[in-house]
Amino acid sequence: MFEEAQYFAPVAANDDGTVEVQLAASHPGFADPVYRARRNAIAALAVGYVPGTPIPTAEYTEQEHEVWAIVSRELALKHRKYATAEYQRAVTRLGLPGDRIPQLQEVGDLLEPLTGFRYIPAAGLVPLRDFYGVLADGLFHSTQYIRHHSTPLYTPEPDVIHEVIGHANALASDRYAALYRLAGQAARRVESDEALEFVSKVFWFTLEFGVMTDDGELRAYGAGILSSYGEIEEFRGMDIRPLDLAAMGTTHYDITKYQDVLFRADSLAHLEDVVGGFWESCDDEAVLRLIAEGRQG
Ligand SMILES: [Fe+2]
C-alpha cells in the first residue's frame, strides 16, 4: 500500500478561486490562523502556476526566513559528518543561501547550468506518474511552504527545506542527477500501477532514504535523511540491509515515522550499477519477476 497521500495535507481549490490546505489537527500550525492563511496563499501560487512561465514569488516573512536560517545552519554541521562526499561537493557547487529561503525560480536558475534540472511548484501531492515522469525531463515538483516556526527542526510533511536542502543539493551532482532522470524514465516506461509503485519504492529507499559506505563510514545520500535534523542522527542505528531491488520494491514503509529499515550501497558506483541499471531498462515483466522474488525473500 503506497501511503504518500497521507504525507501531504490535502489541498482543496474552491469555486471562488481560493485554495484551502487541510492541515491535520496534529500539525504544529493547525491552531495558528496566520500560518493557515500563509499556507493557503502559497498553495494558491502553485495551483495558478502555468508551466513554462516564471515561478510565482512566495513573499516569505522574516520569521519564515529565520526558520530556514536555523535549520540550514544545523543541517550543514551534520552534513559534514553524515553526508556522502558527493553530496557535500554538490552543496558547495550549488551554493544555496543560508540566511533566507531561496525562491524556487532561483533554485532552478542555480541548478540548470549544472545538471539541467529546474523546479516547478506543487501545492501538495502530485500523482506518482507525473511526479516521477517529469524527472526524465529534468523537472522536479516542489512544495514552496515552510514548516511552522514553533518547531523549526520538525515537519510532518515535505516542506521547502526538504525539497531544496535535501533534493536540490543532490540534484547539483551530475551522478545523482543522472539517477533521478533514470527513475523518471523508468516511471514513464512501466505501464501497470503495480510496476510504477515498485519503481517509486526503489526511489524511496535510495534517493529519499539511501545510505552507502563512503570513505569507510556509513553516510547518507537520501534527501529524506539529509533534510531531517532528527533522522540524520539516528540512521546509523537503524536496521541496515544490503542494497537489494526486490526487497526495496516490496518492503512496507511508514512515512509518518523514522525509517527503521534502510538499504546500504557499497559505493556510488554500486548504486549506479544496481539501481541505475534497473531504472535504465526495467519493464513491467522485469518488475513482476522482482515482486515475486521479493515476496519469497
Ligand atoms: Fe522528497
PDB file of C-alpha atoms and ligand atoms in Angstrom:
ATOM      1  CA  MET A   1       0.000   0.000   0.000  1.00  0.00           C
ATOM      2  CA  PHE A   2       1.516   3.303  -1.021  1.00  0.00           C
ATOM      3  CA  GLU A   3       0.854   5.880   1.650  1.00  0.00           C
ATOM      4  CA  GLU A   4       2.279   9.059   0.244  1.00  0.00           C
ATOM      5  CA  ALA A   5      -1.234  10.539   0.011  1.00  0.00           C
ATOM      6  CA  GLN A   6      -1.287  10.782   3.796  1.00  0.00           C
ATOM      7  CA  TYR A   7       2.072  12.508   3.800  1.00  0.00           C
ATOM      8  CA  PHE A   8       0.801  15.681   2.139  1.00  0.00           C
ATOM      9  CA  ALA A   9      -2.020  17.811   3.529  1.00  0.00           C
ATOM     10  CA  PRO A  10      -4.961  17.711   1.081  1.00  0.00           C
ATOM     11  CA  VAL A  11      -5.468  20.902  -0.911  1.00  0.00           C
ATOM     12  CA  ALA A  12      -8.986  21.972  -1.943  1.00  0.00           C
ATOM     13  CA  ALA A  13      -9.479  24.555  -4.707  1.00  0.00           C
ATOM     14  CA  ASN A  14     -12.801  26.352  -4.181  1.00  0.00           C
ATOM     15  CA  ASP A  15     -15.066  27.659  -6.944  1.00  0.00           C
ATOM     16  CA  ASP A  16     -14.329  31.260  -5.938  1.00  0.00           C
ATOM     17  CA  GLY A  17     -10.617  30.782  -6.743  1.00  0.00           C
ATOM     18  CA  THR A  18      -9.468  30.439  -3.145  1.00  0.00           C
ATOM     19  CA  VAL A  19      -7.373  27.467  -2.074  1.00  0.00           C
ATOM     20  CA  GLU A  20      -7.548  25.717   1.256  1.00  0.00           C
ATOM     21  CA  VAL A  21      -4.832  23.482   2.705  1.00  0.00           C
ATOM     22  CA  GLN A  22      -6.418  20.996   5.095  1.00  0.00           C
ATOM     23  CA  LEU A  23      -3.893  20.533   7.896  1.00  0.00           C
ATOM     24  CA  ALA A  24      -4.405  17.669  10.318  1.00  0.00           C
ATOM     25  CA  ALA A  25      -5.262  18.588  13.914  1.00  0.00           C
ATOM     26  CA  SER A  26      -1.854  17.232  14.957  1.00  0.00           C
ATOM     27  CA  HIS A  27       0.019  19.632  12.636  1.00  0.00           C
ATOM     28  CA  PRO A  28       2.126  22.204  14.572  1.00  0.00           C
ATOM     29  CA  GLY A  29       0.455  25.036  12.631  1.00  0.00           C
ATOM     30  CA  PHE A  30      -3.132  23.757  12.896  1.00  0.00           C
ATOM     31  CA  ALA A  31      -4.289  26.294  15.507  1.00  0.00           C
ATOM     32  CA  ASP A  32      -2.365  29.253  14.046  1.00  0.00           C
ATOM     33  CA  PRO A  33      -4.668  31.282  11.745  1.00  0.00           C
ATOM     34  CA  VAL A  34      -1.788  33.368  10.392  1.00  0.00           C
ATOM     35  CA  TYR A  35       0.130  30.238   9.373  1.00  0.00           C
ATOM     36  CA  ARG A  36      -3.018  28.688   7.864  1.00  0.00           C
ATOM     37  CA  ALA A  37      -3.557  31.790   5.735  1.00  0.00           C
ATOM     38  CA  ARG A  38       0.095  31.673   4.598  1.00  0.00           C
ATOM     39  CA  ARG A  39      -0.248  28.033   3.605  1.00  0.00           C
ATOM     40  CA  ASN A  40      -3.397  28.782   1.605  1.00  0.00           C
ATOM     41  CA  ALA A  41      -1.742  31.722  -0.181  1.00  0.00           C
ATOM     42  CA  ILE A  42       1.387  29.704  -1.053  1.00  0.00           C
ATOM     43  CA  ALA A  43      -0.676  26.730  -2.285  1.00  0.00           C
ATOM     44  CA  ALA A  44      -2.687  29.127  -4.480  1.00  0.00           C
ATOM     45  CA  LEU A  45       0.555  30.145  -6.233  1.00  0.00           C
ATOM     46  CA  ALA A  46       1.161  26.541  -7.281  1.00  0.00           C
ATOM     47  CA  VAL A  47      -2.480  25.930  -8.256  1.00  0.00           C
ATOM     48  CA  GLY A  48      -2.334  29.001 -10.506  1.00  0.00           C
ATOM     49  CA  TYR A  49       1.094  28.178 -11.955  1.00  0.00           C
ATOM     50  CA  VAL A  50       1.291  27.979 -15.737  1.00  0.00           C
ATOM     51  CA  PRO A  51       4.071  25.606 -16.920  1.00  0.00           C
ATOM     52  CA  GLY A  52       6.760  27.321 -18.912  1.00  0.00           C
ATOM     53  CA  THR A  53       6.298  30.683 -17.165  1.00  0.00           C
ATOM     54  CA  PRO A  54       8.444  32.035 -14.302  1.00  0.00           C
ATOM     55  CA  ILE A  55       7.536  30.547 -10.921  1.00  0.00           C
ATOM     56  CA  PRO A  56       5.478  32.994  -8.831  1.00  0.00           C
ATOM     57  CA  THR A  57       7.452  34.518  -5.969  1.00  0.00           C
ATOM     58  CA  ALA A  58       6.399  33.473  -2.477  1.00  0.00           C
ATOM     59  CA  GLU A  59       6.679  36.506  -0.210  1.00  0.00           C
ATOM     60  CA  TYR A  60       8.145  34.874   2.883  1.00  0.00           C
ATOM     61  CA  THR A  61       8.031  36.585   6.272  1.00  0.00           C
ATOM     62  CA  GLU A  62      11.106  37.342   8.378  1.00  0.00           C
ATOM     63  CA  GLN A  63      10.021  34.575  10.726  1.00  0.00           C
ATOM     64  CA  GLU A  64       9.954  32.091   7.843  1.00  0.00           C
ATOM     65  CA  HIS A  65      13.416  33.141   6.645  1.00  0.00           C
ATOM     66  CA  GLU A  66      14.626  32.704  10.222  1.00  0.00           C
ATOM     67  CA  VAL A  67      13.352  29.099  10.285  1.00  0.00           C
ATOM     68  CA  TRP A  68      15.335  28.412   7.104  1.00  0.00           C
ATOM     69  CA  ALA A  69      18.467  30.020   8.593  1.00  0.00           C
ATOM     70  CA  ILE A  70      18.257  27.942  11.790  1.00  0.00           C
ATOM     71  CA  VAL A  71      17.684  24.637  10.013  1.00  0.00           C
ATOM     72  CA  SER A  72      20.268  25.357   7.293  1.00  0.00           C
ATOM     73  CA  ARG A  73      22.920  26.055   9.907  1.00  0.00           C
ATOM     74  CA  GLU A  74      22.142  22.950  11.953  1.00  0.00           C
ATOM     75  CA  LEU A  75      21.972  20.637   8.947  1.00  0.00           C
ATOM     76  CA  ALA A  76      25.216  21.984   7.464  1.00  0.00           C
ATOM     77  CA  LEU A  77      27.034  20.946  10.657  1.00  0.00           C
ATOM     78  CA  LYS A  78      25.565  17.454  10.477  1.00  0.00           C
ATOM     79  CA  HIS A  79      26.236  17.052   6.762  1.00  0.00           C
ATOM     80  CA  ARG A  80      29.983  17.244   7.405  1.00  0.00           C
ATOM     81  CA  LYS A  81      29.747  14.112   9.480  1.00  0.00           C
ATOM     82  CA  TYR A  82      26.869  12.188   7.929  1.00  0.00           C
ATOM     83  CA  ALA A  83      26.524  13.152   4.240  1.00  0.00           C
ATOM     84  CA  THR A  84      28.421  11.446   1.422  1.00  0.00           C
ATOM     85  CA  ALA A  85      31.385  13.274  -0.076  1.00  0.00           C
ATOM     86  CA  GLU A  86      29.487  13.505  -3.390  1.00  0.00           C
ATOM     87  CA  TYR A  87      26.583  15.297  -1.672  1.00  0.00           C
ATOM     88  CA  GLN A  88      28.948  17.635   0.179  1.00  0.00           C
ATOM     89  CA  ARG A  89      30.659  18.579  -3.084  1.00  0.00           C
ATOM     90  CA  ALA A  90      27.258  19.236  -4.640  1.00  0.00           C
ATOM     91  CA  VAL A  91      26.320  21.550  -1.729  1.00  0.00           C
ATOM     92  CA  THR A  92      29.404  23.653  -2.456  1.00  0.00           C
ATOM     93  CA  ARG A  93      28.678  23.565  -6.180  1.00  0.00           C
ATOM     94  CA  LEU A  94      25.072  24.755  -5.809  1.00  0.00           C
ATOM     95  CA  GLY A  95      25.759  27.482  -3.246  1.00  0.00           C
ATOM     96  CA  LEU A  96      22.287  27.890  -1.751  1.00  0.00           C
ATOM     97  CA  PRO A  97      21.767  30.906   0.522  1.00  0.00           C
ATOM     98  CA  GLY A  98      21.975  30.052   4.221  1.00  0.00           C
ATOM     99  CA  ASP A  99      20.229  33.109   5.631  1.00  0.00           C
ATOM    100  CA  ARG A 100      16.965  33.178   3.648  1.00  0.00           C
ATOM    101  CA  ILE A 101      14.624  30.862   1.770  1.00  0.00           C
ATOM    102  CA  PRO A 102      15.532  30.836  -1.905  1.00  0.00           C
ATOM    103  CA  GLN A 103      12.687  31.153  -4.393  1.00  0.00           C
ATOM    104  CA  LEU A 104      12.045  28.010  -6.471  1.00  0.00           C
ATOM    105  CA  GLN A 105      12.797  30.046  -9.603  1.00  0.00           C
ATOM    106  CA  GLU A 106      16.194  30.873  -8.146  1.00  0.00           C
ATOM    107  CA  VAL A 107      16.848  27.220  -7.248  1.00  0.00           C
ATOM    108  CA  GLY A 108      16.221  26.241 -10.875  1.00  0.00           C
ATOM    109  CA  ASP A 109      18.420  29.098 -12.108  1.00  0.00           C
ATOM    110  CA  LEU A 110      21.276  27.763  -9.962  1.00  0.00           C
ATOM    111  CA  LEU A 111      20.720  24.110 -10.888  1.00  0.00           C
ATOM    112  CA  GLU A 112      20.081  24.338 -14.613  1.00  0.00           C
ATOM    113  CA  PRO A 113      23.618  25.304 -15.668  1.00  0.00           C
ATOM    114  CA  LEU A 114      24.964  22.435 -13.509  1.00  0.00           C
ATOM    115  CA  THR A 115      22.749  19.452 -14.318  1.00  0.00           C
ATOM    116  CA  GLY A 116      19.841  20.809 -16.367  1.00  0.00           C
ATOM    117  CA  PHE A 117      17.261  20.452 -13.579  1.00  0.00           C
ATOM    118  CA  ARG A 118      14.543  23.037 -12.924  1.00  0.00           C
ATOM    119  CA  TYR A 119      11.967  23.242 -10.152  1.00  0.00           C
ATOM    120  CA  ILE A 120       8.211  23.503 -10.622  1.00  0.00           C
ATOM    121  CA  PRO A 121       5.811  24.390  -7.790  1.00  0.00           C
ATOM    122  CA  ALA A 122       3.435  21.812  -6.294  1.00  0.00           C
ATOM    123  CA  ALA A 123       0.583  22.692  -3.937  1.00  0.00           C
ATOM    124  CA  GLY A 124       0.652  19.250  -2.321  1.00  0.00           C
ATOM    125  CA  LEU A 125       0.583  15.677  -3.504  1.00  0.00           C
ATOM    126  CA  VAL A 126       1.420  15.218  -7.181  1.00  0.00           C
ATOM    127  CA  PRO A 127       0.183  11.958  -8.780  1.00  0.00           C
ATOM    128  CA  LEU A 128       3.031   9.418  -8.867  1.00  0.00           C
ATOM    129  CA  ARG A 129       3.252   9.161 -12.639  1.00  0.00           C
ATOM    130  CA  ASP A 130       3.588  12.940 -13.026  1.00  0.00           C
ATOM    131  CA  PHE A 131       5.922  13.406 -10.090  1.00  0.00           C
ATOM    132  CA  TYR A 132       8.368  10.744 -11.262  1.00  0.00           C
ATOM    133  CA  GLY A 133       7.756  11.021 -15.006  1.00  0.00           C
ATOM    134  CA  VAL A 134       8.914  14.629 -15.354  1.00  0.00           C
ATOM    135  CA  LEU A 135      12.217  13.798 -13.664  1.00  0.00           C
ATOM    136  CA  ALA A 136      13.119  12.368 -17.078  1.00  0.00           C
ATOM    137  CA  ASP A 137      12.737  15.928 -18.462  1.00  0.00           C
ATOM    138  CA  GLY A 138      14.859  17.438 -15.686  1.00  0.00           C
ATOM    139  CA  LEU A 139      11.871  18.838 -13.778  1.00  0.00           C
ATOM    140  CA  PHE A 140      11.344  18.486 -10.042  1.00  0.00           C
ATOM    141  CA  HIS A 141       7.963  19.133  -8.385  1.00  0.00           C
ATOM    142  CA  SER A 142       8.481  21.014  -5.152  1.00  0.00           C
ATOM    143  CA  THR A 143       6.351  22.385  -2.346  1.00  0.00           C
ATOM    144  CA  GLN A 144       7.017  26.042  -1.554  1.00  0.00           C
ATOM    145  CA  TYR A 145       5.789  26.416   2.043  1.00  0.00           C
ATOM    146  CA  ILE A 146       7.941  26.138   5.133  1.00  0.00           C
ATOM    147  CA  ARG A 147       7.234  24.306   8.402  1.00  0.00           C
ATOM    148  CA  HIS A 148       5.665  26.081  11.393  1.00  0.00           C
ATOM    149  CA  HIS A 149       8.058  28.342  13.301  1.00  0.00           C
ATOM    150  CA  SER A 150       7.213  26.700  16.649  1.00  0.00           C
ATOM    151  CA  THR A 151       9.033  23.522  15.583  1.00  0.00           C
ATOM    152  CA  PRO A 152      11.901  24.578  13.310  1.00  0.00           C
ATOM    153  CA  LEU A 153      13.586  21.190  13.499  1.00  0.00           C
ATOM    154  CA  TYR A 154      10.465  19.129  12.775  1.00  0.00           C
ATOM    155  CA  THR A 155       7.945  18.878   9.972  1.00  0.00           C
ATOM    156  CA  PRO A 156       5.257  16.241   9.453  1.00  0.00           C
ATOM    157  CA  GLU A 157       5.263  16.850   5.676  1.00  0.00           C
ATOM    158  CA  PRO A 158       7.815  17.663   2.968  1.00  0.00           C
ATOM    159  CA  ASP A 159       8.388  21.434   3.009  1.00  0.00           C
ATOM    160  CA  VAL A 160      10.742  23.704   1.060  1.00  0.00           C
ATOM    161  CA  ILE A 161      13.600  22.750   3.403  1.00  0.00           C
ATOM    162  CA  HIS A 162      13.214  19.095   2.461  1.00  0.00           C
ATOM    163  CA  GLU A 163      12.720  19.841  -1.238  1.00  0.00           C
ATOM    164  CA  VAL A 164      15.640  22.232  -1.569  1.00  0.00           C
ATOM    165  CA  ILE A 165      18.226  21.293   1.083  1.00  0.00           C
ATOM    166  CA  GLY A 166      17.521  17.594   0.571  1.00  0.00           C
ATOM    167  CA  HIS A 167      16.821  17.314  -3.146  1.00  0.00           C
ATOM    168  CA  ALA A 168      18.290  20.394  -4.869  1.00  0.00           C
ATOM    169  CA  ASN A 169      21.702  19.829  -3.297  1.00  0.00           C
ATOM    170  CA  ALA A 170      21.631  16.230  -4.542  1.00  0.00           C
ATOM    171  CA  LEU A 171      20.427  17.378  -7.966  1.00  0.00           C
ATOM    172  CA  ALA A 172      23.525  19.584  -8.220  1.00  0.00           C
ATOM    173  CA  SER A 173      25.619  16.391  -8.512  1.00  0.00           C
ATOM    174  CA  ASP A 174      25.944  15.068 -12.071  1.00  0.00           C
ATOM    175  CA  ARG A 175      25.884  11.481 -10.842  1.00  0.00           C
ATOM    176  CA  TYR A 176      22.873  11.805  -8.523  1.00  0.00           C
ATOM    177  CA  ALA A 177      21.000  13.915 -11.103  1.00  0.00           C
ATOM    178  CA  ALA A 178      21.550  11.137 -13.661  1.00  0.00           C
ATOM    179  CA  LEU A 179      19.911   8.674 -11.252  1.00  0.00           C
ATOM    180  CA  TYR A 180      16.887  10.979 -10.797  1.00  0.00           C
ATOM    181  CA  ARG A 181      16.497  11.131 -14.579  1.00  0.00           C
ATOM    182  CA  LEU A 182      16.708   7.361 -14.885  1.00  0.00           C
ATOM    183  CA  ALA A 183      13.995   6.985 -12.221  1.00  0.00           C
ATOM    184  CA  GLY A 184      11.828   9.300 -14.327  1.00  0.00           C
ATOM    185  CA  GLN A 185      12.446   7.264 -17.470  1.00  0.00           C
ATOM    186  CA  ALA A 186      11.529   4.062 -15.605  1.00  0.00           C
ATOM    187  CA  ALA A 187       8.296   5.634 -14.283  1.00  0.00           C
ATOM    188  CA  ARG A 188       7.337   6.558 -17.843  1.00  0.00           C
ATOM    189  CA  ARG A 189       8.272   3.156 -19.271  1.00  0.00           C
ATOM    190  CA  VAL A 190       6.345   0.888 -16.914  1.00  0.00           C
ATOM    191  CA  GLU A 191       2.636   0.594 -17.590  1.00  0.00           C
ATOM    192  CA  SER A 192       0.926  -1.012 -14.613  1.00  0.00           C
ATOM    193  CA  ASP A 193       0.292   0.830 -11.351  1.00  0.00           C
ATOM    194  CA  GLU A 194       1.941  -2.067  -9.556  1.00  0.00           C
ATOM    195  CA  ALA A 195       5.174  -1.628 -11.502  1.00  0.00           C
ATOM    196  CA  LEU A 196       5.064   2.143 -11.012  1.00  0.00           C
ATOM    197  CA  GLU A 197       4.698   1.667  -7.280  1.00  0.00           C
ATOM    198  CA  PHE A 198       7.711  -0.661  -7.292  1.00  0.00           C
ATOM    199  CA  VAL A 199       9.808   1.917  -9.171  1.00  0.00           C
ATOM    200  CA  SER A 200       8.720   4.599  -6.682  1.00  0.00           C
ATOM    201  CA  LYS A 201       9.602   2.435  -3.698  1.00  0.00           C
ATOM    202  CA  VAL A 202      13.082   1.846  -5.067  1.00  0.00           C
ATOM    203  CA  PHE A 203      13.321   5.659  -5.325  1.00  0.00           C
ATOM    204  CA  TRP A 204      12.113   5.956  -1.721  1.00  0.00           C
ATOM    205  CA  PHE A 205      14.749   3.587  -0.359  1.00  0.00           C
ATOM    206  CA  THR A 206      17.551   5.174  -2.411  1.00  0.00           C
ATOM    207  CA  LEU A 207      17.201   8.824  -3.407  1.00  0.00           C
ATOM    208  CA  GLU A 208      14.954   9.594  -0.394  1.00  0.00           C
ATOM    209  CA  PHE A 209      16.385   7.319   2.314  1.00  0.00           C
ATOM    210  CA  GLY A 210      19.504   5.757   0.857  1.00  0.00           C
ATOM    211  CA  VAL A 211      22.767   5.247   2.723  1.00  0.00           C
ATOM    212  CA  MET A 212      26.121   3.976   1.496  1.00  0.00           C
ATOM    213  CA  THR A 213      29.592   3.097   2.580  1.00  0.00           C
ATOM    214  CA  ASP A 214      31.601   6.190   1.807  1.00  0.00           C
ATOM    215  CA  ASP A 215      35.216   6.632   2.833  1.00  0.00           C
ATOM    216  CA  GLY A 216      34.876   3.733   5.267  1.00  0.00           C
ATOM    217  CA  GLU A 217      31.821   5.153   7.050  1.00  0.00           C
ATOM    218  CA  LEU A 218      28.074   4.749   6.714  1.00  0.00           C
ATOM    219  CA  ARG A 219      26.847   8.012   5.194  1.00  0.00           C
ATOM    220  CA  ALA A 220      23.548   9.210   3.790  1.00  0.00           C
ATOM    221  CA  TYR A 221      22.767  10.457   0.300  1.00  0.00           C
ATOM    222  CA  GLY A 222      18.947  10.285   0.549  1.00  0.00           C
ATOM    223  CA  ALA A 223      17.158  13.644   0.664  1.00  0.00           C
ATOM    224  CA  GLY A 224      14.773  12.498   3.404  1.00  0.00           C
ATOM    225  CA  ILE A 225      17.607  11.778   5.816  1.00  0.00           C
ATOM    226  CA  LEU A 226      19.779  14.741   4.837  1.00  0.00           C
ATOM    227  CA  SER A 227      16.935  17.233   5.383  1.00  0.00           C
ATOM    228  CA  SER A 228      15.814  15.787   8.737  1.00  0.00           C
ATOM    229  CA  TYR A 229      17.509  17.125  11.835  1.00  0.00           C
ATOM    230  CA  GLY A 230      16.351  14.156  13.922  1.00  0.00           C
ATOM    231  CA  GLU A 231      16.702  11.356  11.406  1.00  0.00           C
ATOM    232  CA  ILE A 232      20.254  12.258  10.408  1.00  0.00           C
ATOM    233  CA  GLU A 233      21.430  11.484  13.952  1.00  0.00           C
ATOM    234  CA  GLU A 234      19.582   8.164  14.049  1.00  0.00           C
ATOM    235  CA  PHE A 235      20.138   6.421  10.726  1.00  0.00           C
ATOM    236  CA  ARG A 236      23.345   4.643  11.696  1.00  0.00           C
ATOM    237  CA  GLY A 237      21.431   2.770  14.384  1.00  0.00           C
ATOM    238  CA  MET A 238      18.691   1.518  12.067  1.00  0.00           C
ATOM    239  CA  ASP A 239      18.289  -1.950  10.532  1.00  0.00           C
ATOM    240  CA  ILE A 240      20.795  -1.569   7.671  1.00  0.00           C
ATOM    241  CA  ARG A 241      20.389  -4.119   4.868  1.00  0.00           C
ATOM    242  CA  PRO A 242      22.378  -4.710   1.679  1.00  0.00           C
ATOM    243  CA  LEU A 243      21.123  -2.987  -1.476  1.00  0.00           C
ATOM    244  CA  ASP A 244      18.500  -5.325  -2.951  1.00  0.00           C
ATOM    245  CA  LEU A 245      15.992  -4.301  -5.629  1.00  0.00           C
ATOM    246  CA  ALA A 246      13.401  -6.970  -4.845  1.00  0.00           C
ATOM    247  CA  ALA A 247      13.482  -6.118  -1.137  1.00  0.00           C
ATOM    248  CA  MET A 248      13.364  -2.339  -1.642  1.00  0.00           C
ATOM    249  CA  GLY A 249      10.469  -2.533  -4.058  1.00  0.00           C
ATOM    250  CA  THR A 250       8.374  -4.712  -1.762  1.00  0.00           C
ATOM    251  CA  THR A 251       9.309  -3.542   1.754  1.00  0.00           C
ATOM    252  CA  HIS A 252       6.497  -1.751   3.549  1.00  0.00           C
ATOM    253  CA  TYR A 253       7.310   1.657   4.950  1.00  0.00           C
ATOM    254  CA  ASP A 254       5.523   4.089   7.197  1.00  0.00           C
ATOM    255  CA  ILE A 255       6.149   7.688   6.168  1.00  0.00           C
ATOM    256  CA  THR A 256       4.944   9.031   9.499  1.00  0.00           C
ATOM    257  CA  LYS A 257       7.873   7.519  11.427  1.00  0.00           C
ATOM    258  CA  TYR A 258      11.639   7.442  11.097  1.00  0.00           C
ATOM    259  CA  GLN A 259      12.662   4.853   8.517  1.00  0.00           C
ATOM    260  CA  ASP A 260      13.813   1.853  10.527  1.00  0.00           C
ATOM    261  CA  VAL A 261      14.871  -0.302   7.567  1.00  0.00           C
ATOM    262  CA  LEU A 262      17.499   1.234   5.300  1.00  0.00           C
ATOM    263  CA  PHE A 263      19.423  -0.182   2.350  1.00  0.00           C
ATOM    264  CA  ARG A 264      23.152   0.346   2.021  1.00  0.00           C
ATOM    265  CA  ALA A 265      25.059   0.574  -1.253  1.00  0.00           C
ATOM    266  CA  ASP A 266      28.747  -0.382  -1.153  1.00  0.00           C
ATOM    267  CA  SER A 267      29.641   2.743  -3.132  1.00  0.00           C
ATOM    268  CA  LEU A 268      28.169   5.244  -5.559  1.00  0.00           C
ATOM    269  CA  ALA A 269      29.318   3.043  -8.462  1.00  0.00           C
ATOM    270  CA  HIS A 270      27.466   0.110  -6.861  1.00  0.00           C
ATOM    271  CA  LEU A 271      24.296   2.223  -6.579  1.00  0.00           C
ATOM    272  CA  GLU A 272      24.630   3.287 -10.212  1.00  0.00           C
ATOM    273  CA  ASP A 273      25.139  -0.315 -11.349  1.00  0.00           C
ATOM    274  CA  VAL A 274      22.278  -1.869  -9.422  1.00  0.00           C
ATOM    275  CA  VAL A 275      19.650   0.861  -9.176  1.00  0.00           C
ATOM    276  CA  GLY A 276      20.645   2.994 -12.169  1.00  0.00           C
ATOM    277  CA  GLY A 277      20.894  -0.171 -14.267  1.00  0.00           C
ATOM    278  CA  PHE A 278      17.437  -1.267 -13.133  1.00  0.00           C
ATOM    279  CA  TRP A 279      15.753   2.057 -13.894  1.00  0.00           C
ATOM    280  CA  GLU A 280      17.545   2.291 -17.220  1.00  0.00           C
ATOM    281  CA  SER A 281      15.996  -0.847 -18.636  1.00  0.00           C
ATOM    282  CA  CYS A 282      13.184  -2.156 -16.410  1.00  0.00           C
ATOM    283  CA  ASP A 283       9.811  -3.010 -17.876  1.00  0.00           C
ATOM    284  CA  ASP A 284       6.620  -4.432 -16.374  1.00  0.00           C
ATOM    285  CA  GLU A 285       7.770  -8.008 -16.824  1.00  0.00           C
ATOM    286  CA  ALA A 286      11.093  -7.432 -15.057  1.00  0.00           C
ATOM    287  CA  VAL A 287       9.298  -5.696 -12.192  1.00  0.00           C
ATOM    288  CA  LEU A 288       6.800  -8.551 -11.813  1.00  0.00           C
ATOM    289  CA  ARG A 289       9.700 -11.015 -11.511  1.00  0.00           C
ATOM    290  CA  LEU A 290      11.283  -8.864  -8.805  1.00  0.00           C
ATOM    291  CA  ILE A 291       7.963  -8.579  -6.952  1.00  0.00           C
ATOM    292  CA  ALA A 292       7.666 -12.385  -6.949  1.00  0.00           C
ATOM    293  CA  GLU A 293      11.253 -12.636  -5.711  1.00  0.00           C
ATOM    294  CA  GLY A 294      10.620 -10.038  -3.010  1.00  0.00           C
ATOM    295  CA  ARG A 295       7.557 -11.897  -1.731  1.00  0.00           C
ATOM    296  CA  GLN A 296       9.558 -15.133  -1.427  1.00  0.00           C
ATOM    297  CA  GLY A 297      12.527 -13.488   0.273  1.00  0.00           C
TER     298      GLY A 297
HETATM  299 FE    FE B   1      11.421  14.022  -1.152  1.00  0.00          FE
END
